[in-house]
C-alpha atoms as one frame of an Amber mdcrd trajectory, in Angstrom:
protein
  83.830 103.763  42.780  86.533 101.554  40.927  89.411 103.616  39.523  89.573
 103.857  35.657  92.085 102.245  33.566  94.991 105.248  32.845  96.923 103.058
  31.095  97.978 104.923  27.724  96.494 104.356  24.512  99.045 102.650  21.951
 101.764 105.251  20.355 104.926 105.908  19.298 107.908 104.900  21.359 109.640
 107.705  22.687 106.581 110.314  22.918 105.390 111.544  26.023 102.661 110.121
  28.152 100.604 113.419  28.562  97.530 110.861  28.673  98.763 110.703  31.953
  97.386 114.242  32.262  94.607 113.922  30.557  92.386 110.598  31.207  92.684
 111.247  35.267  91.972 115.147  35.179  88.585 114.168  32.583  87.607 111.632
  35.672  87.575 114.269  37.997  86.494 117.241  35.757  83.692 117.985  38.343
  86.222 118.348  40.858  88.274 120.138  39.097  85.374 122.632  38.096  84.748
 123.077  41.398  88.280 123.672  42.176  88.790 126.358  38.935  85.627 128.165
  40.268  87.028 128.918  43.692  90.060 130.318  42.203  88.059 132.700  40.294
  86.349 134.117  43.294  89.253 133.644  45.283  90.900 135.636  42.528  87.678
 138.452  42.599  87.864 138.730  45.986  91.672 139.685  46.006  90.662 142.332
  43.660  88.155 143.930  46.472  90.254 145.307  49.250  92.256 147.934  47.439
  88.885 149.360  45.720  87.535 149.438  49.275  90.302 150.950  50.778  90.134
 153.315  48.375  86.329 154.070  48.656  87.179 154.165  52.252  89.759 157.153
  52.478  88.079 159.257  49.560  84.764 158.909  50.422  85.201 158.769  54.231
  88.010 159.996  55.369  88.595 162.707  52.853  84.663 163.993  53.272  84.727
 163.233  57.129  82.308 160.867  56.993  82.510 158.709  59.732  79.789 156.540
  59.369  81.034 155.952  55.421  84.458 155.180  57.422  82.493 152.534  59.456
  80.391 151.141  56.424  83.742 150.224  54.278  85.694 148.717  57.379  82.943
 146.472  58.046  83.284 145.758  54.205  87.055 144.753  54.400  86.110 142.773
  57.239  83.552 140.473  55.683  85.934 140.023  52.430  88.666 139.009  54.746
  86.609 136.745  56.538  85.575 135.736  53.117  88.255 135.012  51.400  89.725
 133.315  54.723  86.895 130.779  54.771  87.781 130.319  50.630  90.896 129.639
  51.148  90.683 127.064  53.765  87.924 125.317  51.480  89.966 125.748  48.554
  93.115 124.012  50.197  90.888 121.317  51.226  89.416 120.790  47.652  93.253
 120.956  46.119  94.806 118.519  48.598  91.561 116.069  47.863  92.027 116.430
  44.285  95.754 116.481  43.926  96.162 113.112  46.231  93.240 111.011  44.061
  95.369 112.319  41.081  98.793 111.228  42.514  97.307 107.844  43.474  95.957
 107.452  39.921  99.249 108.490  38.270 100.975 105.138  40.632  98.187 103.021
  39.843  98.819 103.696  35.963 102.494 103.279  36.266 102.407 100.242  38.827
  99.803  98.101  36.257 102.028  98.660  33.831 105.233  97.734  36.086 103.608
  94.311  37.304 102.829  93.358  33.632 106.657  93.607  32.691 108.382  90.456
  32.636 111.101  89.424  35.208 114.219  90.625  33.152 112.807  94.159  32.411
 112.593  94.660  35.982 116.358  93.064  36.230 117.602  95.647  33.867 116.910
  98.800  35.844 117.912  99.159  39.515 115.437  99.587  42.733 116.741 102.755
  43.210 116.197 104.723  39.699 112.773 103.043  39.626 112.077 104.263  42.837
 113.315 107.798  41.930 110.400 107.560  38.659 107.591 106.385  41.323 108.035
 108.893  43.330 110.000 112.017  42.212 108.961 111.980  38.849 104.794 110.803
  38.950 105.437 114.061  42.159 106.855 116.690  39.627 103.742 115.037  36.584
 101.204 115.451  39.152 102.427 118.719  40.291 102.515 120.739  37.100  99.398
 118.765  36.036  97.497 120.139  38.846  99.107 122.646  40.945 101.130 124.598
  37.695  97.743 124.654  35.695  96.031 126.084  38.357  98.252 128.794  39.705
  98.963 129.618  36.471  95.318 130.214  35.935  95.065 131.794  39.201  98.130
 134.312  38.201  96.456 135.045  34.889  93.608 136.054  36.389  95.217 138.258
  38.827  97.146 139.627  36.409  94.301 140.919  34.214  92.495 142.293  36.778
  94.848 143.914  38.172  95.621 145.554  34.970  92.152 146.148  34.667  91.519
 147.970  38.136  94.244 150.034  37.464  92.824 151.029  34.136  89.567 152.233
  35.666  91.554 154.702  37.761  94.583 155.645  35.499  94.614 154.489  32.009
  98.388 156.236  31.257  99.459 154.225  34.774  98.126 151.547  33.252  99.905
 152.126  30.345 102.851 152.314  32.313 102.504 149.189  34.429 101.948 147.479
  31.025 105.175 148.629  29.668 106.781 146.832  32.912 105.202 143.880  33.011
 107.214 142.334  29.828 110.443 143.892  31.100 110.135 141.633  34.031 109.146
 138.882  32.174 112.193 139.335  29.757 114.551 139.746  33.068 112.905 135.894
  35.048 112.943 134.532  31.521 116.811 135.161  30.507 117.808 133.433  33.975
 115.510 130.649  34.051 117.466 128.554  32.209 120.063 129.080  34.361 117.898
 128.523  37.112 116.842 125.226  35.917 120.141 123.821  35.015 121.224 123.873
  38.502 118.027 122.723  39.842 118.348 119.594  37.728 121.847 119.171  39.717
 120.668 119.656  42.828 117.937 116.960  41.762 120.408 114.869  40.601 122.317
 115.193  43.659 119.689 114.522  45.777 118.838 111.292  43.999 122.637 109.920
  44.258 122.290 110.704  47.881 118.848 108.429  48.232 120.613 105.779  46.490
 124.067 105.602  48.857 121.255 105.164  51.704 119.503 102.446  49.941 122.889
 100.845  49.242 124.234 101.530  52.935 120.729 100.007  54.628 120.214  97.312
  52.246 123.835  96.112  52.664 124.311  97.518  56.375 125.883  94.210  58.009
 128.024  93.758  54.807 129.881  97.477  55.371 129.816  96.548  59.243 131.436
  93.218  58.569 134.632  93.982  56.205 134.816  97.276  58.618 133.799  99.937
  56.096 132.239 102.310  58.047 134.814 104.750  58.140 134.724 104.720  54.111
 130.619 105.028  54.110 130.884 107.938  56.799 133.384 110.091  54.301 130.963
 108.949  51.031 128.152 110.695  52.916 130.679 113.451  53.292 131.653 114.120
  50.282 128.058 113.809  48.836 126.823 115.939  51.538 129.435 118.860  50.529
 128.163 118.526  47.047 124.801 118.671  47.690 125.848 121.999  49.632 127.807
 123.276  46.971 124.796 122.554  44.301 122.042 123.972  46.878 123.738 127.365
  47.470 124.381 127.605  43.288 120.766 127.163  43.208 120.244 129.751  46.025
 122.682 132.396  44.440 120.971 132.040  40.850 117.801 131.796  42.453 118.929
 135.471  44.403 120.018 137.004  41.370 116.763 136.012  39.478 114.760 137.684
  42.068 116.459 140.910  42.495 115.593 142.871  38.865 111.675 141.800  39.409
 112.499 143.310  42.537 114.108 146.339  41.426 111.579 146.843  38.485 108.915
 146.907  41.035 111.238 149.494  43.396 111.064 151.742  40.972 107.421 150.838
  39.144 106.539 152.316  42.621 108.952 155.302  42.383 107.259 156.084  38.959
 103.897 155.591  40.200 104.108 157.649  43.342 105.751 160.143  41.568 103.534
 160.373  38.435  99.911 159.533  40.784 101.693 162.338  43.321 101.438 164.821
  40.396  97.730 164.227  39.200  96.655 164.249  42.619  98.375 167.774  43.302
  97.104 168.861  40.185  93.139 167.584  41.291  93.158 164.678  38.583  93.585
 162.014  41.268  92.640 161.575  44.626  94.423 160.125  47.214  92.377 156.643
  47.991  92.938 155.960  44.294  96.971 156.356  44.424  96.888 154.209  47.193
  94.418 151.542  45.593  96.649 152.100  42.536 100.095 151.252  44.381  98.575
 148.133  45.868  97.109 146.927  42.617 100.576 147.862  41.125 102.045 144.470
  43.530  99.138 142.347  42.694 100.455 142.861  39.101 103.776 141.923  39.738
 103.536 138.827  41.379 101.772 136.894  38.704 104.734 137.541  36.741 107.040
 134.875  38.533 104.248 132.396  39.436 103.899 133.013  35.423 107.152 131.984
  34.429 107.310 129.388  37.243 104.634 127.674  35.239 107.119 127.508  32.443
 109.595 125.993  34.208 107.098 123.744  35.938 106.375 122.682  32.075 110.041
 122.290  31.416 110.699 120.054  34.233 107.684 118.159  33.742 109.100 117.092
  30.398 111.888 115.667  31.478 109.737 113.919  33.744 107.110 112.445  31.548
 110.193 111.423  29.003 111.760 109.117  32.226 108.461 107.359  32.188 107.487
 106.916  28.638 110.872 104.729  28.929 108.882 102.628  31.582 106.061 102.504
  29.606 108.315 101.695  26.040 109.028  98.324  27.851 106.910  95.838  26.481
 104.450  93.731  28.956 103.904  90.355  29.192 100.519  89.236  27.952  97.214
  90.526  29.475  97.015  88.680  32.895  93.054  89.025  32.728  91.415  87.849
  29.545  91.432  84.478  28.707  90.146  80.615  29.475  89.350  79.480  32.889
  91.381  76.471  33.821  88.859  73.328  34.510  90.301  70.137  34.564  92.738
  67.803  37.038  96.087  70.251  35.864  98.096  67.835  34.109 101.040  69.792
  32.465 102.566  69.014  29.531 105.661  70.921  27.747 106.443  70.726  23.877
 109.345  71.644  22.477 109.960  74.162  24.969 112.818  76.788  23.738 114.291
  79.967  25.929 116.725  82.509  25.877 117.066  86.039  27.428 117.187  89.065
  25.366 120.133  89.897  23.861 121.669  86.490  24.663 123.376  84.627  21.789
 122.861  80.978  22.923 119.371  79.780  23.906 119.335  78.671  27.661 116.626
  75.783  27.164 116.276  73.884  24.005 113.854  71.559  23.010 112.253  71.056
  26.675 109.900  67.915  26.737 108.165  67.213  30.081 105.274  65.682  31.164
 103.848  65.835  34.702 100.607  64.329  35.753  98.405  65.303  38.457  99.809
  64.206  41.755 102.957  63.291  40.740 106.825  64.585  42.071 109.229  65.282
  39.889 112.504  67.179  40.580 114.979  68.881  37.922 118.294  69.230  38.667
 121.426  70.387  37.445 124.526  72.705  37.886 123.646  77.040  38.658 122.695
  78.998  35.422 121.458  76.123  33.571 117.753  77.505  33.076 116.085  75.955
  35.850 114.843  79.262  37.940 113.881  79.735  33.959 111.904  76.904  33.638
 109.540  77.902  36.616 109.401  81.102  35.146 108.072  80.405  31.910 105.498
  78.005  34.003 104.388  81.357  35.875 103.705  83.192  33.117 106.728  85.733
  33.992 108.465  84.955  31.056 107.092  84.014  27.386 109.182  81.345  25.311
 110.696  81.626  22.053 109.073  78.254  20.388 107.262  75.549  21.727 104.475
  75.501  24.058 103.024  74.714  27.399  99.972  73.089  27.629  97.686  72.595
  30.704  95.001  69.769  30.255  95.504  69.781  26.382  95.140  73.792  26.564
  97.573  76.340  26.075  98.652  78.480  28.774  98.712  81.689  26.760  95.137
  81.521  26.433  94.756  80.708  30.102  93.726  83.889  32.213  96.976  83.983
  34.109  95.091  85.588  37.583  93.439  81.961  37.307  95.591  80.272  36.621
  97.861  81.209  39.206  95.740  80.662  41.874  95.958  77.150  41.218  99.713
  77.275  41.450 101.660  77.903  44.756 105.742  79.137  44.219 107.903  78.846
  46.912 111.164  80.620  45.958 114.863  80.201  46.650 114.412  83.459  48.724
 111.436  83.304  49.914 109.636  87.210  49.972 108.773  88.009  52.994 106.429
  90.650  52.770 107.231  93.606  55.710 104.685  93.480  58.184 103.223  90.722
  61.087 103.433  87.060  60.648  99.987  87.445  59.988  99.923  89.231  57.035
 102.814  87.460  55.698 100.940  83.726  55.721  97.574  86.136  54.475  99.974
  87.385  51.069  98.169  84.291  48.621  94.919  84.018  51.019  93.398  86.904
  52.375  90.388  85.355  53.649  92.172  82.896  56.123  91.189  82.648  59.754
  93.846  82.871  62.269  92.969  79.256  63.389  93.874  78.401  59.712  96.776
  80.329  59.832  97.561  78.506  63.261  97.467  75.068  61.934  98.889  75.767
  58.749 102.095  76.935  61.069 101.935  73.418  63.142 101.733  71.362  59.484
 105.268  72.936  58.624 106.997  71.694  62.396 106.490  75.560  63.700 104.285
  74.741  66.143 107.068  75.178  69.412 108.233  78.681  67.328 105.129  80.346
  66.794 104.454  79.217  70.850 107.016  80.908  72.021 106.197  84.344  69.995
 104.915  86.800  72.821 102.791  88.999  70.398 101.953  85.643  68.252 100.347
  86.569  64.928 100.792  90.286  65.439 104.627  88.987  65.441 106.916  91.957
  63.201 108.913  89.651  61.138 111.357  93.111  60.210 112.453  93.955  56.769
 112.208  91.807  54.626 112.003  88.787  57.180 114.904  89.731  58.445 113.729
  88.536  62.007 113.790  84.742  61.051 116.362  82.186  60.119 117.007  80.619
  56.916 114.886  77.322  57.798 112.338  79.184  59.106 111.966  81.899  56.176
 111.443  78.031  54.532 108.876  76.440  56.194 106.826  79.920  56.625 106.993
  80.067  52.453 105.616  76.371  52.557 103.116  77.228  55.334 102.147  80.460
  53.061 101.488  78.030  50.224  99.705  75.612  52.056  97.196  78.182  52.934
  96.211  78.511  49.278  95.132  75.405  48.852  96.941  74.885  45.716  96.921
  71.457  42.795 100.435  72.594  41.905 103.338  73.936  43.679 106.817  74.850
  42.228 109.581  74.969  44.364 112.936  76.659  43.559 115.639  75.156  45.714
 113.914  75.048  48.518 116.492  73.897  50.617 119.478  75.910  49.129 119.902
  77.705  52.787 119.845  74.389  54.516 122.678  71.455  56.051 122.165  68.091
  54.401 120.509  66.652  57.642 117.847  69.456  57.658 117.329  69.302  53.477
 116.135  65.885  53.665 114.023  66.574  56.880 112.622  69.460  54.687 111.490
  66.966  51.945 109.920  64.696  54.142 107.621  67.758  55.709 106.830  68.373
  51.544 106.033  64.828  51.791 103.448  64.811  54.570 102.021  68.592  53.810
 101.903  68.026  50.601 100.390  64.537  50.335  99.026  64.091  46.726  99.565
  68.096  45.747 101.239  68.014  42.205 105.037  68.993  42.491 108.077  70.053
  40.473 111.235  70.805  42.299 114.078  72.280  41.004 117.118  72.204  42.900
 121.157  71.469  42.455 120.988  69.572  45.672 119.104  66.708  44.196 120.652
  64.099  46.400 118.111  65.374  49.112 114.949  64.252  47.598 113.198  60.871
  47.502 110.177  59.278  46.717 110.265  60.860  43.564 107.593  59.684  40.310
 110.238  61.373  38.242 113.931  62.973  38.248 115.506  65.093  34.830 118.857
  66.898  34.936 119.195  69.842  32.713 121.985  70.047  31.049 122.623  72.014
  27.758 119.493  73.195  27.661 117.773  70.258  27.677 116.319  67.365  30.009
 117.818  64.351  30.317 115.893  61.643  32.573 117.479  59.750  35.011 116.236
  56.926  37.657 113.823  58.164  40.203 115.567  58.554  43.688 114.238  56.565
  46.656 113.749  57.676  49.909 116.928  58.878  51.196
């Protein structure tokens, strides 16, 4: 069953996303009808053992009535057994529901992350978005799911606790009623408290993950300019203030605990004290003080998971506000509506205009280009002059500020993008090498392809003698990131990757910016020969290394300027 689109309905920048909440939980309202109806019984059952216990010592023990004795053990038995085999379905149920729900929640927020153009991703680091996929969408899905329902389950409990000890005692009852808000009163005047250290510790916690992102990500950097010593005592000193903002937490935490603690020492005191007295004086009996003293903790302990649920709704604001900034960033255009591209894939750019937001200057002005099916054309030009730009705007990734970009007379903003792009093939300047087997790497644009295909497509791109002497072959880790292979290599796997799509245009951004001169121009004779009549724009500030070229621009302030086609070198 396909998932359903969560993406939030259109509002108000700034308000909260509690659609998040709402359009996954009505998808699974069964589920979660199921799941509310075994906390009720769950919650009836709880209520059964006192009464029985009480039944049991009044009319059993009391009377001498062993077989009455027998009859109401068997009883506790079978509600233990029960309320055992509830449980164990219940968790089952709740760990179902509350992954589908967590899944949903990343869905929403990742459709909405791969429609944001290149520079909105620029502008925030891996780490805080990282820290909004996974602690924040945790702490959403947590209070939507597991707050609501203890809460319900503590309400429950609470009232019939309440109840039960009404049907025995209503003056105890009375008197249990008068405690309940003086422990609310007590958990509510240190929860903020509570909280503001919490978010500390959270905060801590998250500066921590980042120095390990930093220290792994840049590991042979530290190790080469002999920083280790400076990383270890980083750690340190964020490991002492994690310490120092865990035991605040734990001390706060201590003292918050205590007076429910002590209100229910001496809720007991008073009960024993006051049920001691009516059942001396023949208005109690003793199974019902004791049925009364345990329903006297059932009441109790909603109280916390009570207020809990408050600061569970507290925290989950602050975590719905750090996505609605996500989803305040605007998206590109809807990468699945639009034309089919049909014809040869000519390209054609008019008046092409760019600049990045915020930026005062435009970075390309007035871009004319034409390139016809089949044909090579490179773009050079100095670093920063708009050419990574350029193939960005021809991806989609990036809309431009005036002008237009036409493919086959039509324009590609009424293209459908997925279909577009699956006639185009992008081989980077750092190629992404996806972690996982060689395998699934050359699979990333072609899922379908056979390993013979993959096999061949390797031996096109002069690998044949590397992938030979792999000893697991396809099943090959490349490591993170690709980290396995060498700069040429990372190259000709991207070109082998892009070969396997089949594609009528590739883009290449410097493609051999990680390569010596001799091995550049042996690079663009391999594009040559793979390649064959495959349309091709390359953009590089190496130009020198490509021949045989229908076409050759330089940028240069923003605009193209042609120049005389380079031979073979």
């Amino acid at each position: 069953m396909p998932e359903p689109d969560l993406a939030p309905p259109d509002r108000a920048p700034g308000s909260l996303p509690w659609g998040w909440l709402y359009r996954p939980l009505k998808a699974r309202r069964l589920a979660l009808a199921r799941l509310l109806a075994l906390s009720l019984v769950a919650t009836l059952l709880a209520l059964l053992p006192p009464l029985l216990t009480q039944r049991l010592i009044d009319q059993g023990l009391m009377r001498g009535d062993f077989t009455t004795v027998i009859a109401y053990v068997a009883a506790l038995v079978a509600v233990g057994l029960a309320a055992l085999g509830l449980q164990g379905l219940t968790r089952l149920q709740h760990v179902a529901l509350s992954a589908r729900l967590l899944l949903s929640l990343r869905r929403s927020l990742l459709r909405h992350l791969l429609r944001l153009a290149p520079g909105r991703w620029q502008a925030r680091g891996r780490g805080d978005l990282m820290s909004r996929l996974d602690g924040d969408l945790s702490i959403l899905q947590g209070f939507a799911l597991d707050g609501l329902l203890g809460g319900l389950s503590n309400l429950l409990g609470l009232v019939g606790a309440l109840a039960m000890i009404g049907l025995f005692s209503p003056l105890l009852m009375l008197l249990v009623a008068v405690l309940v808000p003086i422990q609310w009163l007590w958990l509510r005047a240190w929860r903020p408290a509570l909280t503001r250290r919490q978010q500390a510790l959270r905060e801590q916690s998250g500066d921590i993950s980042g120095f390990w992102q930093d220290t792994l990500a840049h590991g042979p950097w530290f190790q080469g300019q002999a920083l280790e010593a400076s990383r270890l005592n980083r750690l340190q000193g964020l490991g002492h203030e994690q310490l120092r903002r865990l035991l605040a937490v734990r001390w706060v935490g201590f003292l918050s605990d205590m007076g429910p603690q002590l209100i229910l020492a001496l809720a007991r005191a008073g009960v024993l004290l006051l049920g001691g007295y009516l059942v001396i004086q023949g208005r109690l009996q003793l199974g019902e003080l004791v049925a009364l003293l345990a329903y006297l903790g059932m009441v109790m302990a909603p109280i916390g998971g009570l207020l809990g649920l408050y600061g569970g709704w507290q925290r989950a604001r602050v975590s719905a506000s750090r996505l609605a900034e996500l989803f305040d960033e605007p998206a590109m255009r809807d990468p699945y509506r639009g034309e089919r591209p049909s014809g040869p894939g000519e390209l054609r750019l008019e008046g092409l205009r760019f600049r990045h937001p915020g930026q005062a200057d435009g970075l390309l002005e007035g871009i004319d280009l034409v390139l016809p099916p089949g044909h090579k054309v490179l773009i050079d030009g100095p670093s920063g002059a708009g050419k990574s730009s350029l193939i960005r705007l021809l991806l989609g990734l990036e809309a431009p500020e005036a002008g237009e970009i036409r493919v086959d007379g039509v324009p590609l903003e009424t293209l459908a993008r997925r279909h577009w792009l699956k006639r185009v093939a992008w081989v980077e300047q750092h190629p992404s090498l996806l972690r996982g087997s060689l395998a699934e790497t050359l699979r990333a644009l072609a899922p379908e392809a056979k390993e013979s295909e993959l096999i061949e497509a390797l031996a096109r791109v002069g690998l044949a003698e590397w992938f030979d002497a792999l000893p697991q072959g396809l099943a090959t880790e490349l490591g993170d990131l690709g980290g396995k292979v060498s700069g040429g290599q990372r190259a000709r796997l991207a070109l082998a990757r892009a070969l396997l799509k089949r594609p009528r245009l590739v883009l290449l951004d410097e493609p051999t910016a990680a390569l010596d001169p001799d091995a550049a121009r042996a690079f663009d004779g391999l594009l040559d020969e793979v390649l064959g009549d495959t349309t091709r724009l390359i953009i590089s500030h190496q130009g020198g290394h490509f021949g045989n070229l229908d076409a050759r621009y330089r940028l240069e302030s923003g605009r193209l300027v042609a120049k005389e086609a380079a031979p073979c070198p």
